[in-house]
Coordinates of C-alpha atoms in Angstrom, one line a residue:
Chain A
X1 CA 37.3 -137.2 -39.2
X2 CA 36.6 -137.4 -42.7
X3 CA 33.5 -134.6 -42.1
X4 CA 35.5 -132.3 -40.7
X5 CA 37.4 -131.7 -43.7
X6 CA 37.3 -129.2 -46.6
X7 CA 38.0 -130.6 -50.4
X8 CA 41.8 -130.7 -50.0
X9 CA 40.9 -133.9 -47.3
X10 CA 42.6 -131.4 -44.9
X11 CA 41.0 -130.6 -41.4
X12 CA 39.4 -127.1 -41.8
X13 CA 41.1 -124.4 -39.6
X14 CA 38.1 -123.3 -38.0
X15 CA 37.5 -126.9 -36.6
X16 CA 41.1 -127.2 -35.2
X17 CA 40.1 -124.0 -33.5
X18 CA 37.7 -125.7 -31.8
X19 CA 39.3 -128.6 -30.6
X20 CA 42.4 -126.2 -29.3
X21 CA 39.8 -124.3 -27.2
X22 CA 38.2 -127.5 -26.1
X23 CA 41.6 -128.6 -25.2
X24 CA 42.6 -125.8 -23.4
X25 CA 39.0 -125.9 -21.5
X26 CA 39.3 -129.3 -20.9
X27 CA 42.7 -128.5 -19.1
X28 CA 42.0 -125.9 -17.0
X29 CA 38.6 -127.6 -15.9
X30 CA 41.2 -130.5 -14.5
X31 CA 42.9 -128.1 -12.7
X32 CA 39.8 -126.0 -11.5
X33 CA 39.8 -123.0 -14.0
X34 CA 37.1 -124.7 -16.2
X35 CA 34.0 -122.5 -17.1
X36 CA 31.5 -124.6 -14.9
X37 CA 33.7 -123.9 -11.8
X38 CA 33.9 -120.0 -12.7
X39 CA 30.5 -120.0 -13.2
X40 CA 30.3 -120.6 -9.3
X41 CA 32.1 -117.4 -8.6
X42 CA 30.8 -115.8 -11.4
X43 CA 33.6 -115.6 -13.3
X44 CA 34.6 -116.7 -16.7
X45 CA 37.0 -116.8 -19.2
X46 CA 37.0 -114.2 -22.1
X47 CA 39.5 -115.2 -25.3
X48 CA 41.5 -111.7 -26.3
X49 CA 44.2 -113.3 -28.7
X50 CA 44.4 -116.7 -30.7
X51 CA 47.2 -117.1 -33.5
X52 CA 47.5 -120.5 -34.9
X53 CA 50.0 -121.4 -37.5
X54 CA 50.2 -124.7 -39.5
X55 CA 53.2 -126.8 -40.7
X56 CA 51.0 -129.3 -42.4
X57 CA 47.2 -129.7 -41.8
X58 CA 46.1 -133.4 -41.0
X59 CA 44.4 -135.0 -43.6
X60 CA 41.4 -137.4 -43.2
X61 CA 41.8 -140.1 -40.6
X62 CA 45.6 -138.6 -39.6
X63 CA 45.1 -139.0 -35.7
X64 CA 46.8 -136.2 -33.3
X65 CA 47.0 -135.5 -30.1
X66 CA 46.5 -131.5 -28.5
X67 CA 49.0 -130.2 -25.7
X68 CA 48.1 -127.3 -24.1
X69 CA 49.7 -125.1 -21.3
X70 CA 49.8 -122.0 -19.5
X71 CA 52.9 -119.9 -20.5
X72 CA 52.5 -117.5 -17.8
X73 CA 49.3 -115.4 -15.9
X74 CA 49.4 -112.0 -14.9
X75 CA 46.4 -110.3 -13.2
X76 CA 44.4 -109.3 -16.0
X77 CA 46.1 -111.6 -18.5
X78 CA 47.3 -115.4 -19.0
X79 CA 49.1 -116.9 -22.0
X80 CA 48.2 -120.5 -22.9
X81 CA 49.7 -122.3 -25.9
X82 CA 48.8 -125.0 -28.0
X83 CA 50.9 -127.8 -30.0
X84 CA 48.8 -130.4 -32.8
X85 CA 51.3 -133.3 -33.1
X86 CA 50.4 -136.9 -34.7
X87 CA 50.3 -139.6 -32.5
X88 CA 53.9 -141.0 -32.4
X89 CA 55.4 -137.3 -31.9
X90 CA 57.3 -137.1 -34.5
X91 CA 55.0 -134.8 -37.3
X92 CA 54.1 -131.3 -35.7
X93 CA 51.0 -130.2 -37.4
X94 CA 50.5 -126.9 -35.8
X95 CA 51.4 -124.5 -33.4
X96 CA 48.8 -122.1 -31.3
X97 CA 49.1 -119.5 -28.5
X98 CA 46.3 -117.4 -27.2
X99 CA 45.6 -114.5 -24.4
X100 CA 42.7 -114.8 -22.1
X101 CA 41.4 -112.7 -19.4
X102 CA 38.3 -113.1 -16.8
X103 CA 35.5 -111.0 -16.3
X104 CA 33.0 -111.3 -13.8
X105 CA 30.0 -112.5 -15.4
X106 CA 27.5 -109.7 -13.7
X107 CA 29.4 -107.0 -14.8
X108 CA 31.8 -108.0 -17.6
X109 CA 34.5 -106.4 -16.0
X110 CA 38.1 -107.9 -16.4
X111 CA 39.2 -109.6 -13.3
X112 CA 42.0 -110.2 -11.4
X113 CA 43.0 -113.6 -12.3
X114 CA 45.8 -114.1 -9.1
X115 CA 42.8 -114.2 -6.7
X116 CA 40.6 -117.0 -8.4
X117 CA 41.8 -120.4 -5.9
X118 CA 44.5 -118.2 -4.2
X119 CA 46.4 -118.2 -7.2
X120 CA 46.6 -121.3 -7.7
X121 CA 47.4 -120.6 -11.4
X122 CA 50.7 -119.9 -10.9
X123 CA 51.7 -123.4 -9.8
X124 CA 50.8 -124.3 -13.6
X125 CA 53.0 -122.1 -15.4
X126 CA 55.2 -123.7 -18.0
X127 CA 57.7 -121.0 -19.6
X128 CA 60.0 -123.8 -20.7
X129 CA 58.0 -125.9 -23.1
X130 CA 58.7 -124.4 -26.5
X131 CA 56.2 -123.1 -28.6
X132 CA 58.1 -121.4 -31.6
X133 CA 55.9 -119.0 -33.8
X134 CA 55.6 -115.5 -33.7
X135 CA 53.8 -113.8 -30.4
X136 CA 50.0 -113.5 -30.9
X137 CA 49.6 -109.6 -32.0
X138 CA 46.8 -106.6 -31.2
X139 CA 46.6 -107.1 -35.5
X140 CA 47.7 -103.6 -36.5
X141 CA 46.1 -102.9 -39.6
X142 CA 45.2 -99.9 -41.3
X143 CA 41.7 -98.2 -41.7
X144 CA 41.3 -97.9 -45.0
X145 CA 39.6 -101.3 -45.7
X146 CA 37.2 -102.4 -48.0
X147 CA 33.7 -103.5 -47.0
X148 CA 32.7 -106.7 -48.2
X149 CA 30.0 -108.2 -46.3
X150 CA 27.5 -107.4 -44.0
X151 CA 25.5 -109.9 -42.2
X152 CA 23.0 -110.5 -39.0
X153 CA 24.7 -112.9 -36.8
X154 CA 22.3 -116.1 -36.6
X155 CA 21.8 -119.4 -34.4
X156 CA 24.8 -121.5 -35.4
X157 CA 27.2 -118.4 -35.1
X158 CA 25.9 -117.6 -31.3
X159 CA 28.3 -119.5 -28.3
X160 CA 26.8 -120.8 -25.1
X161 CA 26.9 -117.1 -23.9
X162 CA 24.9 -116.2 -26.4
X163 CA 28.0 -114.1 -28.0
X164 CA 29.2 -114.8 -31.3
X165 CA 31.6 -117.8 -31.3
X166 CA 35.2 -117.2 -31.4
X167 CA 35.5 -119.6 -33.7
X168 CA 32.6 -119.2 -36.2
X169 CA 34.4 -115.6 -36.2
X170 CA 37.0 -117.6 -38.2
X171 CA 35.1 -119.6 -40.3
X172 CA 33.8 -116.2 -41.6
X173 CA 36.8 -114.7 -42.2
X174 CA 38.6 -117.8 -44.2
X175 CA 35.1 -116.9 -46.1
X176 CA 36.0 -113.9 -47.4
X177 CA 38.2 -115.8 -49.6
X178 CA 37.0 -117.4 -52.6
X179 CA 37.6 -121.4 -52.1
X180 CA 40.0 -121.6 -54.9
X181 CA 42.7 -119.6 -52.7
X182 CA 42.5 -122.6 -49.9
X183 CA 43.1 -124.7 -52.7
X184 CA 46.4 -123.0 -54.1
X185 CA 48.0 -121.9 -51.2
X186 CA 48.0 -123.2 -48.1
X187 CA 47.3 -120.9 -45.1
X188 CA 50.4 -120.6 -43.3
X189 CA 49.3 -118.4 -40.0
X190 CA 45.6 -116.6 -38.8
X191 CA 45.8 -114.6 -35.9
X192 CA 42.6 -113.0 -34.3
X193 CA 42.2 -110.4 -31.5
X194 CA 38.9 -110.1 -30.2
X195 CA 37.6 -106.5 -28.9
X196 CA 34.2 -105.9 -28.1
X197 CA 31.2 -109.0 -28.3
X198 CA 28.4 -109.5 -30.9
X199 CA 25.0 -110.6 -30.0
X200 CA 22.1 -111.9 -32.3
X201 CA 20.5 -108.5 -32.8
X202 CA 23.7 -106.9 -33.9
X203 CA 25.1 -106.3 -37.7
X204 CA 28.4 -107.7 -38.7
X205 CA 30.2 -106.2 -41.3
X206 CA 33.4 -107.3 -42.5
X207 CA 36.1 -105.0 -44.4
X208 CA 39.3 -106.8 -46.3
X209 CA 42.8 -105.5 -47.3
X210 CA 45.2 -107.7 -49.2
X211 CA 49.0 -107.1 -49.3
X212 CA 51.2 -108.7 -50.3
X213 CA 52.3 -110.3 -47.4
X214 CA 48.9 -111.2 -45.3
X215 CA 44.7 -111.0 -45.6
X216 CA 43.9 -108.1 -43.4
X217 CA 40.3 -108.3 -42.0
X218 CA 38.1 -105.8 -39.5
X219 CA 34.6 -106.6 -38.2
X220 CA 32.4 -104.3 -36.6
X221 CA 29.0 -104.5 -35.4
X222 CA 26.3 -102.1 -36.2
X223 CA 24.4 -99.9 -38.5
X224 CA 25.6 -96.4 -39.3
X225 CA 27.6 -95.9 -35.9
X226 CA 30.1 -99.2 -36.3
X227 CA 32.3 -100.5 -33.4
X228 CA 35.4 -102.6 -33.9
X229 CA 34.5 -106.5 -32.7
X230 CA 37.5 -107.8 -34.0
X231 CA 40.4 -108.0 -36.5
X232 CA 42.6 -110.8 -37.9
X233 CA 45.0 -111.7 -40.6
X234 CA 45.4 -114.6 -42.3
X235 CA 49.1 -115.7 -43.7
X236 CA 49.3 -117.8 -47.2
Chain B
X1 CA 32.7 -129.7 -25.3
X2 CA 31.7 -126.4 -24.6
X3 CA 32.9 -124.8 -27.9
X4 CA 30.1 -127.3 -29.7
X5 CA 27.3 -125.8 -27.4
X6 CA 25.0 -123.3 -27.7
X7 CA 23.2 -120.3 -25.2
X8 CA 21.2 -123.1 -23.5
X9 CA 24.5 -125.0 -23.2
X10 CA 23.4 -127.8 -24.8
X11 CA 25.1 -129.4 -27.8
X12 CA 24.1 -128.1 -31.2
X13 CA 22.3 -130.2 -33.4
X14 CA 24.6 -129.5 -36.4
X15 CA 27.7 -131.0 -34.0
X16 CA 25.4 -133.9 -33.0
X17 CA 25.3 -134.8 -37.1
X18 CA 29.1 -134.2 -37.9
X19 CA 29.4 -136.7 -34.7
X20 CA 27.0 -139.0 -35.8
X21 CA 28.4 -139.3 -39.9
X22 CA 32.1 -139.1 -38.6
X23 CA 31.0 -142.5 -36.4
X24 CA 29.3 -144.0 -39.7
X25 CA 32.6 -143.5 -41.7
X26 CA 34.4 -145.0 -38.9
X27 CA 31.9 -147.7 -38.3
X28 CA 31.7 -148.6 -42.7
X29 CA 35.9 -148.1 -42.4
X30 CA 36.4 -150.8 -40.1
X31 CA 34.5 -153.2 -42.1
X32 CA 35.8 -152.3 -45.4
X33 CA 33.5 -149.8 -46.6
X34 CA 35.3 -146.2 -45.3
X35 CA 35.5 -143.2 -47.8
X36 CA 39.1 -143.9 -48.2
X37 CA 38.9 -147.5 -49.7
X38 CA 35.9 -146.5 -52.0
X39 CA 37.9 -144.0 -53.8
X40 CA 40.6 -146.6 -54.6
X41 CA 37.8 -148.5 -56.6
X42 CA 36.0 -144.9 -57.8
X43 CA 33.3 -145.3 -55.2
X44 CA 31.7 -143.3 -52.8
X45 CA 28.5 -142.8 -50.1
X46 CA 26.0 -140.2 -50.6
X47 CA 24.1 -139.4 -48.2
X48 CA 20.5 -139.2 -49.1
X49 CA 17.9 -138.9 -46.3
X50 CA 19.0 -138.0 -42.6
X51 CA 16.8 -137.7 -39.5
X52 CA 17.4 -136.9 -36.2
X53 CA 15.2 -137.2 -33.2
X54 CA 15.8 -135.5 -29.6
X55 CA 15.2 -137.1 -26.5
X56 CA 17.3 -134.4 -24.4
X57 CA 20.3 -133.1 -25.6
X58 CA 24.1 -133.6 -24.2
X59 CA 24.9 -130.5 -22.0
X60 CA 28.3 -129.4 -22.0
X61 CA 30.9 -131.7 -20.1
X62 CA 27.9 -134.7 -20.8
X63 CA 29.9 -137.3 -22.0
X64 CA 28.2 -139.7 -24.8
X65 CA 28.5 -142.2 -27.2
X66 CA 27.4 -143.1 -30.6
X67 CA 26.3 -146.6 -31.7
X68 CA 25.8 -147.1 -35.4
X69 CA 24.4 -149.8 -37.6
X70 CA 23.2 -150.8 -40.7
X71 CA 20.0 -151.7 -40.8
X72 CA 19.4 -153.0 -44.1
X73 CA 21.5 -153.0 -47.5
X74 CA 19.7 -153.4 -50.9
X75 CA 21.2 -152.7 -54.3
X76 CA 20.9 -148.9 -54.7
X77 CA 20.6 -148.5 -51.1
X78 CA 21.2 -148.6 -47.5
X79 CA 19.7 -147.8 -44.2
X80 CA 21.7 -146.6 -41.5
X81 CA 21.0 -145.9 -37.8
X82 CA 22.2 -144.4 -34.5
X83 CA 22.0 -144.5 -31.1
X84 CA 23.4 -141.8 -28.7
X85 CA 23.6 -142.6 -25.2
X86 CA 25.2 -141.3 -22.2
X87 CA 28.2 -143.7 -21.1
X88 CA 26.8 -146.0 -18.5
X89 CA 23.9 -146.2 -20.9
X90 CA 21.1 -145.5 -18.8
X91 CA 20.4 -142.2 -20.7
X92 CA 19.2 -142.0 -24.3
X93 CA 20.2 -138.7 -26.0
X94 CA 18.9 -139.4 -29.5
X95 CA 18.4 -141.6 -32.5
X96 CA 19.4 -141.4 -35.9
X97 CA 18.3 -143.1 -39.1
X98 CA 19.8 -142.3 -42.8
X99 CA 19.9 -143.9 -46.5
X100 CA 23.3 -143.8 -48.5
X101 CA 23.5 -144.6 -51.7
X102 CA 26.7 -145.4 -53.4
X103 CA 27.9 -144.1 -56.6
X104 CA 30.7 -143.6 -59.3
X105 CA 32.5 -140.9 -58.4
X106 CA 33.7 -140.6 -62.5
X107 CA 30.1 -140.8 -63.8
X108 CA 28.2 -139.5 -60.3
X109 CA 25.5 -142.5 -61.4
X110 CA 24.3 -145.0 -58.8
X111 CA 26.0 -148.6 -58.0
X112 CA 24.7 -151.7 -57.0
X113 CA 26.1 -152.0 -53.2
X114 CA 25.3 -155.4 -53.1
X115 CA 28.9 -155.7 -55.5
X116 CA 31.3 -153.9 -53.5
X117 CA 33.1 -156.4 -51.7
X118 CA 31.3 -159.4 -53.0
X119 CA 28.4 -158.3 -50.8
X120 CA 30.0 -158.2 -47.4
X121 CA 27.8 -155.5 -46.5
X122 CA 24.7 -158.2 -45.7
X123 CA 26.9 -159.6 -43.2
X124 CA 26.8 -156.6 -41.1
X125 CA 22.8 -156.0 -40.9
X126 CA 21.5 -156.1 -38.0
X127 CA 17.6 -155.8 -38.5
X128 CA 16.7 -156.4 -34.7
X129 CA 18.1 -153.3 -32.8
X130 CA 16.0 -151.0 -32.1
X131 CA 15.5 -147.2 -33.4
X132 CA 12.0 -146.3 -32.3
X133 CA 11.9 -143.6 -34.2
X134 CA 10.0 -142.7 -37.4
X135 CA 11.5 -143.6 -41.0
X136 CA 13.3 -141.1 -42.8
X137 CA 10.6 -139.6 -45.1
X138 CA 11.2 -138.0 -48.8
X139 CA 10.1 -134.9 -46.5
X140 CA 6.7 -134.2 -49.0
X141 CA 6.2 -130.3 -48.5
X142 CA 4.2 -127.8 -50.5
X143 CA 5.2 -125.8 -53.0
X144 CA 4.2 -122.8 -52.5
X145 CA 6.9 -121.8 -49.6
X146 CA 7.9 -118.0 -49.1
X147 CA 11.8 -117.5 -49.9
X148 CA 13.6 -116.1 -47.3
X149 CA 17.4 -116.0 -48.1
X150 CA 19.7 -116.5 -50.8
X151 CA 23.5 -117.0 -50.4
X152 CA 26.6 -118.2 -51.9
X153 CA 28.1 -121.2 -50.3
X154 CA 31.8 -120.5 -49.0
X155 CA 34.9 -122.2 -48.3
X156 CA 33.5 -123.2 -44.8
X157 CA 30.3 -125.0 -46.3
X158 CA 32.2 -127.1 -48.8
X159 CA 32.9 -130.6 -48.1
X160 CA 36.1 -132.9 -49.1
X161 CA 34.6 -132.9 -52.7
X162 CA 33.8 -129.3 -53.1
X163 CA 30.0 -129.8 -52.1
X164 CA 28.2 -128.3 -50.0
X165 CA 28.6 -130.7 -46.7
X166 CA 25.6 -132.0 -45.7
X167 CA 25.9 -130.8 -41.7
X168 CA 26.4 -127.3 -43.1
X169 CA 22.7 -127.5 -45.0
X170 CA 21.4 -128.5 -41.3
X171 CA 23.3 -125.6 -39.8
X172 CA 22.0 -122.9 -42.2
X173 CA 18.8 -124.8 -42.5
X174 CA 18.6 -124.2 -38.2
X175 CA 19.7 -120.6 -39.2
X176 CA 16.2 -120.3 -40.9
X177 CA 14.5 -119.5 -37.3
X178 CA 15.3 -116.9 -35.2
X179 CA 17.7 -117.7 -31.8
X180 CA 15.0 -117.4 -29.5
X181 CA 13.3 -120.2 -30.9
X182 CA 15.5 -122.8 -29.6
X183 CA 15.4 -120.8 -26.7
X184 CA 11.7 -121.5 -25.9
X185 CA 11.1 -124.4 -27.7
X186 CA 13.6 -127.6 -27.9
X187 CA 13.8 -129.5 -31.5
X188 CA 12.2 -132.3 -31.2
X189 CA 13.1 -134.1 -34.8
X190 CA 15.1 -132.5 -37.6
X191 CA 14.7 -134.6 -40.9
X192 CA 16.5 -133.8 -44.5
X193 CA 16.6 -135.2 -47.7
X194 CA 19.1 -134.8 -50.4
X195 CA 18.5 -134.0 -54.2
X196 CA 21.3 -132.7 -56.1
X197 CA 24.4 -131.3 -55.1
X198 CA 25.5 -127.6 -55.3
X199 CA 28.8 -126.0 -55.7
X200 CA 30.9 -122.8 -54.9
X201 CA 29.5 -121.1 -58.1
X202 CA 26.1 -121.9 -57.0
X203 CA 23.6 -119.9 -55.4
X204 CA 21.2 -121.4 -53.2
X205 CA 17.7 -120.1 -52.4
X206 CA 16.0 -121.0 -49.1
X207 CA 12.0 -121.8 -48.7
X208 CA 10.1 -121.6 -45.7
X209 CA 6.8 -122.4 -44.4
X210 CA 5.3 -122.6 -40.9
X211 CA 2.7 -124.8 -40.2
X212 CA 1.3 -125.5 -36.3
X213 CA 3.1 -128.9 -36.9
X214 CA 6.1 -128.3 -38.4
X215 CA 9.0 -125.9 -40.0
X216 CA 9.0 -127.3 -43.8
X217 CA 12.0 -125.8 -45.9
X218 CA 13.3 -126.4 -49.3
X219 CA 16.2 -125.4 -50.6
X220 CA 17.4 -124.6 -54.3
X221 CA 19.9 -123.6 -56.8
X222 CA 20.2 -121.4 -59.8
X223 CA 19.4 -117.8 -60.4
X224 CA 16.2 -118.2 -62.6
X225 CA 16.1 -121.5 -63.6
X226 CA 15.9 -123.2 -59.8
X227 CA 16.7 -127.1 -58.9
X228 CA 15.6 -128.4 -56.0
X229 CA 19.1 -129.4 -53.9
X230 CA 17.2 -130.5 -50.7
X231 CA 14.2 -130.5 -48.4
X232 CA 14.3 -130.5 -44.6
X233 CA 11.5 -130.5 -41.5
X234 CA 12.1 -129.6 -38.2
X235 CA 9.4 -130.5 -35.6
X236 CA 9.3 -128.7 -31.9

């Protein structure tokens, strides 16, 4: 998909987010955890962790396939991974793994996930199928950053909940970069860990530290009194 | 795809174009005319005018199609258009019509289409199915238009050639009006044309103006000396 990529002709990270989380949406949905069936029971699917980490991005027209598959589910927790691979198998293009919990929709309170279709979950639990990066974190980082950018969270950025998007999260923070950086090193790992939700009203500002080893990155929302949102690092 | 929707879980309009280029590219590839074969003879498609119209928008889980053909091909340009439908066909989502023009992507100047190929391209018009939609205009706005944002493109809004992608201008372009708008008023037709294109370096300023019949918006670039980069309507 030629328009999906940035000027390296690689498919941009944020939109192979969104084809993992359509992926893994797609898969629960066949096996009656998609959101229109929680929506029913007023329940629905919050994403706490997503770490992704790529071997080699595909380029333009590269065609690859998305497994995806519950490591294990816990009551207030379940673990779902994610492997990119082209067509034939043999080239792995990237790795993911994520944490999600439910919340009942009326009172956004986590959820216990055992009870949704008698725990049904649990007959799709795959601990075997290797997914071989590092565990998705909580993104220690220390709370000294620098502010950077402040912004109102507008149409494009909002998710069917009316939430910011998970994944427009990411495009923002690979925008704290300047482009040349995508062009002379390759990202090798982002990991996210989402803590509170942003709404259209709410102020986003964005603080940066970078280490030697990693892009450290801290969002909160609001104007004067600031909570955390989320935090990520990105990998070169 | 839930992850391409927004709060009224419908698709977003920006998704809708990425969809509706990515099936033009594969569309011109199959016939000898895809991105990748142009740059082996230093050619390549600009997109110059794009409109959209709405019939009713996909919902999440709606599955579509899109149908894409060239409706004319003359030397310095071509007309384009699309058809999205639901998969048994009995439900029209949209239509699209664009121009491309072709140019060197050494000197940036225009070239005669008609050569590329020996003219194959006039074996693939089909003048006779229908788009009842209105042509894609030169979008003719005033220009006296309040500005109501500046902003530095960013890694995410940079296409493979280190433009700014033309979705992206839709996206921030949607951006211009708050949320709730699209909450109490569906888009009806969204029409853009390209000017110039802008860079990393650049920064673009954003024009607005209201009228009962339309959102007009222009967009430039430059800090004190300004050229025009694009114009775009949206009707509700």
């Amino acid at each position: 998909m030629p328009f999906h990529c940035d000027f390296n002709n690689r498919l941009m990270l944020g939109h192979l987010g969104n084809y993992m989380l359509n992926a893994a949406d797609f898969h629960s949905r066949d096996r009656k955890f998609g959101f229109d069936y929680l929506t029913t029971i007023h329940r629905a699917w919050v994403l706490s962790r997503f770490a992704m980490e790529i071997e080699k991005m595909p380029k333009a027209y590269d065609k690859f396939y998305i497994e995806t598959w519950v490591e294990s589910a816990m009551r207030y927790f379940t673990k779902r991974n994610f492997k990119v691979s082209s067509l034939d198998g043999k080239e792995v293009y990237a790795y993911g793994k994520s944490i999600w919990a439910m919340i009942d929709t009326r009172s956004r309170q986590p959820q216990n996930i055992l009870e949704v279709n008698d725990g049904l979950i649990s007959d799709y639990i795959d601990k075997e199928y290797p997914c071989p990066i590092a565990d998705v974190s909580r993104v220690i980082i220390n709370d000294d950053l620098q502010k950077c950018r402040s912004m109102h969270p507008k149409y494009s950025d909002l998710d069917i909940n009316g939430h910011v998007n998970s994944v427009k999260y990411i495009d923002h923070i690979l925008d704290l970069m300047p482009a040349q950086t995508y062009k002379e090193t390759p990202l090798k790992r982002f990991e996210i860990a989402y803590v509170a939700e942003a709404r259209e009203g709410d102020v986003l500002n964005f603080y940066k530290e970078e280490t030697p080893e990693a892009v450290n990155v801290k969002i909160t929302k609001g104007d004067g009194e600031e909570t955390e949102t989320c935090r990520a690092r990105m990998i070169f």
